[in-house]
Amino acid sequence: APKAKAAVAQKAAKASPQLRWLASQLGELEAQRDSGPPWLIDPHWWHIAQLQELQKHLESGTLTDLPQELREGVEFYASQFAGGQSASEEEFYDDREMYQEVLKSLRAEAAPEGPYQRAKKSLKQGDKHTSAWTRGEEAILRKLSTPAKIQGFLDSLHYDGSDHYWSVRATLRSGSAHCMGGAILASYCLHQNGYGPPRVVGFDAKNDDTHAVAVYQVNGYWGAIGKSNFTLIRARDPVYRSLRELMMSYFDFYFNTKREKSMMGYTRPFNLERTGQDWKFAEGPIEDVLKDFDDVKKTPWIPVRPPGMRESSLLPASKAILQAGLLGSNPKGLFKPR
């Protein structure tokens, strides 16, 4: 028995970082499955099966790397019951689409490759993005080295009342931004300064504008940077234990000009790196680049309100809070509620 244990330990030590990560996630999910509520068993079994399939591909060499997007998705899934967290069945977010891209590519590699696929792959491999920052752009971005400096820069920009999504470059050149443009720029700066991947979270709202912020983590705690026409739904310090905790900190301050609480849900963090380079360098609108972010099937909303909750049970924002929220706002960019 001691020899067998030593062999297992030696094998684990030689395993790639990807395999070690997979093993840790499998161990976490198996422990949660065994100790969690009964309704958690089925979804955890399903995710464990997907991870075990990926594990086999890594061990056989047919898969050499796990996409960052997938790793983040699995970690977010597991985090709902990790470290003392305990999501209810209604709050629980079960994303089963995050494995599809990897598994689909593995199946495609196993199938014979036709001339069209070979030509398409060749074109893709030769299509290198040549965009780079100008000296002026670099000078600005280099200064935005902390969350406080990034938020201060966003606050200094004029509020953009348009409906388009703009790249980092377009925002720098225009000197204006709305929530999405600000979130994109902030996520880039956070990523460059070691605060994790460039991630954006969207907010869904009823009878009000939607919203978006850049999210980041410090020692596992979540924070956010944001641009908004309302002062109260911008930045949050990295003191929140979970993404949901961070998002719920916006609820009481997310209201329309009629003082009605309007926040309905939020998305899982969307990694901008999965979209290529245009989110950084494009000079025109980039809605097409971020179509997966806007697609509710690929980036679904996670509800924040209890099922069946009535609007009448929500307290309206006070007039004083409304005035604080509108401080310095651009009237042209304000949503006009029904």
Coordinates of C-alpha atoms in Angstrom, one line a residue:
A1 CA 0.0 0.0 0.0
P2 CA 2.7 2.5 0.8
K3 CA 4.4 1.8 -2.6
A4 CA 1.1 2.3 -4.4
K5 CA 0.5 5.7 -2.6
A6 CA 4.0 6.7 -3.5
A7 CA 3.4 5.9 -7.1
V8 CA 0.2 7.9 -7.2
A9 CA 2.0 10.9 -5.6
Q10 CA 4.9 10.6 -8.1
K11 CA 2.4 10.5 -11.0
A12 CA 0.6 13.6 -9.6
A13 CA 3.9 15.5 -9.2
K14 CA 4.7 14.8 -12.9
A15 CA 1.3 15.8 -14.1
S16 CA 0.9 19.0 -16.2
P17 CA -0.5 22.1 -14.6
Q18 CA -3.7 21.5 -16.6
L19 CA -4.1 18.0 -15.2
R20 CA -3.4 19.2 -11.7
W21 CA -6.0 21.9 -12.1
L22 CA -8.5 19.4 -13.4
A23 CA -7.8 17.0 -10.5
S24 CA -8.4 19.8 -8.0
Q25 CA -11.7 20.8 -9.7
L26 CA -12.8 17.2 -9.8
G27 CA -12.0 16.8 -6.1
E28 CA -13.8 20.0 -5.2
L29 CA -17.0 19.0 -7.1
E30 CA -16.9 15.4 -5.8
A31 CA -16.7 16.7 -2.2
Q32 CA -19.6 19.2 -2.9
R33 CA -21.7 16.5 -4.4
D34 CA -21.2 14.2 -1.4
S35 CA -21.9 16.9 1.2
G36 CA -24.3 19.3 -0.6
P37 CA -28.1 19.3 -0.9
P38 CA -29.7 16.4 -2.8
W39 CA -30.6 18.6 -5.8
L40 CA -26.9 19.3 -6.4
I41 CA -26.1 15.7 -7.1
D42 CA -27.3 15.5 -10.7
P43 CA -25.7 18.7 -12.0
H44 CA -22.4 17.9 -10.3
W45 CA -22.4 14.4 -11.7
W46 CA -22.9 15.9 -15.2
H47 CA -20.0 18.4 -14.8
I48 CA -17.7 15.7 -13.3
A49 CA -18.3 13.5 -16.4
Q50 CA -17.3 16.4 -18.7
L51 CA -14.2 17.1 -16.7
Q52 CA -13.3 13.4 -16.7
E53 CA -13.6 13.3 -20.5
L54 CA -11.3 16.3 -20.8
Q55 CA -8.9 14.6 -18.4
K56 CA -8.7 11.6 -20.7
H57 CA -7.9 13.8 -23.6
L58 CA -5.2 15.6 -21.7
E59 CA -3.6 12.3 -20.6
S60 CA -3.7 10.9 -24.1
G61 CA -2.2 14.1 -25.7
T62 CA -5.2 14.8 -27.9
L63 CA -5.7 17.9 -25.9
T64 CA -2.8 20.0 -24.7
D65 CA -4.4 23.1 -23.2
L66 CA -7.6 24.2 -21.6
P67 CA -9.0 27.5 -22.7
Q68 CA -9.0 30.2 -20.0
E69 CA -12.7 30.8 -20.7
L70 CA -13.5 27.2 -19.8
R71 CA -11.3 27.3 -16.7
E72 CA -13.1 30.4 -15.5
G73 CA -16.4 28.9 -16.1
V74 CA -15.6 25.7 -14.2
E75 CA -14.2 27.7 -11.3
F76 CA -17.2 30.0 -11.2
Y77 CA -19.5 26.9 -11.2
A78 CA -17.6 25.3 -8.3
S79 CA -17.4 28.6 -6.4
Q80 CA -21.1 28.6 -5.8
F81 CA -20.6 25.9 -3.1
A82 CA -17.0 26.6 -2.2
G83 CA -15.5 28.3 0.9
G84 CA -18.7 28.3 2.9
Q85 CA -20.8 29.6 0.0
S86 CA -24.2 27.9 -0.4
A87 CA -26.4 29.0 -3.3
S88 CA -30.0 28.2 -3.3
E89 CA -31.5 26.0 -6.1
E90 CA -33.1 29.2 -7.6
E91 CA -29.9 31.1 -7.5
F92 CA -27.7 28.3 -8.7
Y93 CA -26.2 28.9 -12.2
D94 CA -25.5 25.7 -14.2
D95 CA -23.7 26.5 -17.5
R96 CA -23.5 23.4 -19.6
E97 CA -22.4 25.1 -22.8
M98 CA -18.9 26.0 -21.7
Y99 CA -17.5 22.6 -22.7
Q100 CA -19.0 22.6 -26.2
E101 CA -16.3 24.5 -28.0
V102 CA -13.5 22.3 -26.7
L103 CA -15.3 19.0 -27.2
K104 CA -16.5 20.0 -30.6
S105 CA -13.0 20.8 -31.7
L106 CA -11.7 17.5 -30.4
R107 CA -14.4 15.7 -32.5
A108 CA -13.5 17.8 -35.5
E109 CA -9.8 16.9 -35.2
A110 CA -10.7 13.2 -35.0
A111 CA -12.7 13.5 -38.3
P112 CA -11.0 13.5 -41.8
E113 CA -10.2 17.0 -42.9
G114 CA -11.4 18.2 -46.3
P115 CA -9.8 20.7 -48.6
Y116 CA -12.1 23.5 -47.5
Q117 CA -11.2 23.0 -43.8
R118 CA -7.5 22.9 -44.6
A119 CA -7.7 26.1 -46.6
K120 CA -9.7 27.8 -43.9
K121 CA -7.2 26.8 -41.2
S122 CA -4.3 28.0 -43.4
L123 CA -5.9 31.4 -43.8
K124 CA -6.6 31.7 -40.1
Q125 CA -3.0 30.8 -39.1
G126 CA -1.7 33.5 -41.5
D127 CA -4.1 36.2 -40.3
K128 CA -2.0 38.0 -37.7
H129 CA -3.3 41.1 -36.1
T130 CA -0.9 44.0 -36.8
S131 CA -2.6 46.6 -34.7
A132 CA -0.6 48.2 -31.9
W133 CA -0.9 51.2 -29.6
T134 CA 0.4 54.6 -30.7
R135 CA 2.8 56.4 -28.4
G136 CA 0.0 58.7 -27.2
E137 CA -2.3 55.8 -26.4
E138 CA 0.5 54.0 -24.6
A139 CA 1.3 57.1 -22.6
I140 CA -2.3 57.2 -21.3
L141 CA -2.7 53.5 -20.7
R142 CA 0.6 53.3 -18.8
K143 CA -0.6 55.8 -16.3
L144 CA -3.8 53.7 -15.5
S145 CA -1.9 51.2 -13.3
T146 CA -4.3 50.8 -10.4
P147 CA -8.1 50.4 -10.0
A148 CA -8.3 53.9 -8.4
K149 CA -6.5 55.5 -11.3
I150 CA -8.6 53.6 -13.9
Q151 CA -11.8 54.7 -12.2
G152 CA -10.6 58.3 -11.9
F153 CA -9.9 58.3 -15.6
L154 CA -13.3 56.9 -16.5
D155 CA -14.9 59.6 -14.2
S156 CA -13.0 62.3 -16.2
L157 CA -14.5 61.2 -19.5
H158 CA -17.7 62.7 -20.9
Y159 CA -20.7 60.5 -20.9
D160 CA -21.4 59.0 -24.3
G161 CA -25.2 58.8 -25.0
S162 CA -24.9 56.5 -28.0
D163 CA -26.0 52.9 -28.2
H164 CA -22.8 51.6 -29.8
Y165 CA -20.0 49.5 -28.3
W166 CA -16.6 51.1 -28.7
S167 CA -13.1 49.7 -28.4
V168 CA -10.4 50.8 -26.1
R169 CA -8.8 52.8 -28.9
A170 CA -12.1 54.5 -29.9
T171 CA -12.8 55.5 -26.3
L172 CA -9.3 57.0 -25.9
R173 CA -9.7 59.0 -29.1
S174 CA -13.2 60.3 -28.4
G175 CA -12.6 61.2 -24.8
S176 CA -16.1 59.9 -24.0
A177 CA -17.6 56.6 -22.9
H178 CA -20.8 55.0 -21.7
C179 CA -20.9 51.9 -19.4
M180 CA -19.7 49.4 -22.0
G181 CA -16.9 51.5 -23.4
G182 CA -15.8 52.2 -19.9
A183 CA -16.0 48.6 -18.9
I184 CA -13.9 47.5 -21.9
L185 CA -11.2 50.1 -21.3
A186 CA -11.1 49.3 -17.6
S187 CA -10.9 45.5 -18.2
Y188 CA -7.9 46.0 -20.5
C189 CA -6.1 48.2 -17.9
L190 CA -6.9 45.8 -15.1
H191 CA -5.6 42.8 -17.2
Q192 CA -2.4 44.7 -18.1
N193 CA -1.7 45.3 -14.4
G194 CA -2.2 41.8 -13.1
Y195 CA -5.8 41.8 -12.0
G196 CA -6.8 38.8 -14.1
P197 CA -8.3 38.4 -17.5
P198 CA -10.2 41.3 -19.1
R199 CA -13.7 40.5 -17.9
V200 CA -17.0 42.4 -18.3
V201 CA -20.2 41.7 -16.4
G202 CA -23.5 42.9 -17.8
F203 CA -26.6 44.0 -15.9
D204 CA -30.2 43.5 -17.0
A205 CA -32.8 46.0 -16.0
K206 CA -36.5 46.6 -16.2
N207 CA -37.8 50.0 -17.5
D208 CA -34.2 51.3 -17.3
D209 CA -30.9 51.2 -19.1
T210 CA -28.8 48.0 -19.0
H211 CA -25.3 48.4 -17.5
A212 CA -21.8 46.8 -17.6
V213 CA -18.7 46.9 -15.4
A214 CA -15.2 45.5 -15.5
V215 CA -14.7 43.0 -12.7
Y216 CA -11.5 41.9 -11.0
Q217 CA -10.2 40.0 -8.0
V218 CA -7.7 40.7 -5.3
N219 CA -6.8 37.7 -3.1
G220 CA -10.0 36.0 -4.2
Y221 CA -12.3 39.0 -3.4
W222 CA -14.3 40.6 -6.2
G223 CA -14.3 44.3 -7.1
A224 CA -15.5 46.4 -10.1
I225 CA -14.7 49.4 -12.1
G226 CA -17.5 51.2 -14.1
K227 CA -18.6 54.2 -16.1
S228 CA -22.2 55.3 -15.6
N229 CA -24.4 58.3 -16.0
F230 CA -25.5 57.5 -12.4
T231 CA -22.8 58.1 -9.7
L232 CA -23.9 55.1 -7.5
I233 CA -23.4 52.2 -9.9
R234 CA -19.7 52.7 -10.8
A235 CA -16.8 51.2 -8.8
R236 CA -16.8 48.7 -6.0
D237 CA -13.8 47.8 -3.8
P238 CA -12.5 44.2 -3.9
V239 CA -14.1 43.1 -0.6
Y240 CA -16.9 40.8 -1.9
R241 CA -16.5 37.1 -1.4
S242 CA -18.4 36.1 -4.5
L243 CA -19.6 37.5 -7.8
R244 CA -23.2 37.4 -6.6
E245 CA -22.3 39.3 -3.5
L246 CA -20.6 42.0 -5.6
M247 CA -23.6 42.2 -8.0
M248 CA -26.1 42.5 -5.2
S249 CA -24.2 45.5 -3.8
Y250 CA -25.6 47.4 -6.8
F251 CA -29.3 46.4 -6.3
D252 CA -30.4 49.2 -4.0
F253 CA -28.6 51.8 -6.1
Y254 CA -29.9 50.7 -9.5
F255 CA -33.0 52.7 -10.1
N256 CA -34.5 54.8 -12.8
T257 CA -35.5 58.5 -12.7
K258 CA -38.9 57.5 -11.3
R259 CA -37.0 56.1 -8.3
E260 CA -38.1 52.5 -9.2
K261 CA -35.6 49.7 -8.4
S262 CA -34.8 48.3 -11.8
M263 CA -32.0 45.7 -11.6
M264 CA -33.2 42.2 -12.8
G265 CA -30.1 40.2 -13.3
Y266 CA -26.4 40.0 -14.3
T267 CA -24.2 37.8 -16.5
R268 CA -21.3 35.6 -15.7
P269 CA -18.0 37.4 -16.4
F270 CA -17.3 37.6 -20.1
N271 CA -13.7 37.3 -21.1
L272 CA -13.0 39.8 -23.9
E273 CA -9.9 37.9 -25.0
R274 CA -12.1 35.2 -26.6
T275 CA -13.2 37.8 -29.2
G276 CA -9.9 38.5 -30.8
Q277 CA -8.2 42.0 -31.0
D278 CA -10.9 44.3 -32.2
W279 CA -12.2 45.1 -28.7
K280 CA -8.9 46.8 -28.2
F281 CA -8.0 48.4 -31.6
A282 CA -11.2 48.8 -33.7
E283 CA -12.0 52.3 -34.8
G284 CA -15.7 51.7 -35.5
P285 CA -18.5 50.1 -33.5
I286 CA -17.9 46.6 -32.3
E287 CA -21.4 45.2 -31.6
D288 CA -20.6 42.3 -34.0
V289 CA -17.4 41.5 -32.1
L290 CA -19.4 41.2 -28.8
K291 CA -22.4 39.4 -30.2
D292 CA -21.8 36.5 -27.9
F293 CA -22.0 38.9 -24.9
D294 CA -25.4 40.1 -26.1
D295 CA -26.6 36.5 -26.9
V296 CA -28.7 35.4 -23.9
K297 CA -28.2 31.8 -24.9
K298 CA -24.4 32.1 -24.7
T299 CA -24.3 34.7 -21.9
P300 CA -27.5 34.2 -19.9
W301 CA -28.8 36.4 -17.2
I302 CA -28.6 35.3 -13.6
P303 CA -31.6 36.6 -11.7
V304 CA -31.2 38.7 -8.6
R305 CA -34.8 38.8 -7.4
P306 CA -36.6 36.0 -5.5
P307 CA -39.1 34.1 -7.8
G308 CA -42.5 35.8 -7.9
M309 CA -41.4 39.0 -6.2
R310 CA -43.8 41.9 -6.8
E311 CA -42.6 45.3 -7.8
S312 CA -44.8 46.8 -5.0
S313 CA -42.7 45.0 -2.4
L314 CA -39.6 47.1 -3.4
L315 CA -38.9 50.3 -1.6
P316 CA -38.5 53.3 -4.0
A317 CA -35.2 55.1 -3.9
S318 CA -35.4 58.3 -1.8
K319 CA -35.4 61.7 -3.5
A320 CA -32.0 62.4 -1.8
I321 CA -30.5 59.2 -3.2
L322 CA -31.9 60.1 -6.7
Q323 CA -30.2 63.5 -6.5
A324 CA -26.9 61.9 -5.5
G325 CA -27.2 59.4 -8.3
L326 CA -27.8 62.2 -10.9
L327 CA -24.9 64.4 -9.7
G328 CA -23.0 65.4 -12.8
S329 CA -25.1 63.3 -15.2
N330 CA -25.6 64.0 -18.9
P331 CA -29.3 64.6 -19.3
K332 CA -29.2 63.5 -23.0
G333 CA -28.0 60.1 -21.9
L334 CA -30.6 59.4 -19.3
F335 CA -33.1 56.7 -19.8
K336 CA -36.7 57.9 -20.0
P337 CA -38.8 55.3 -18.1
R338 CA -42.4 54.6 -19.0

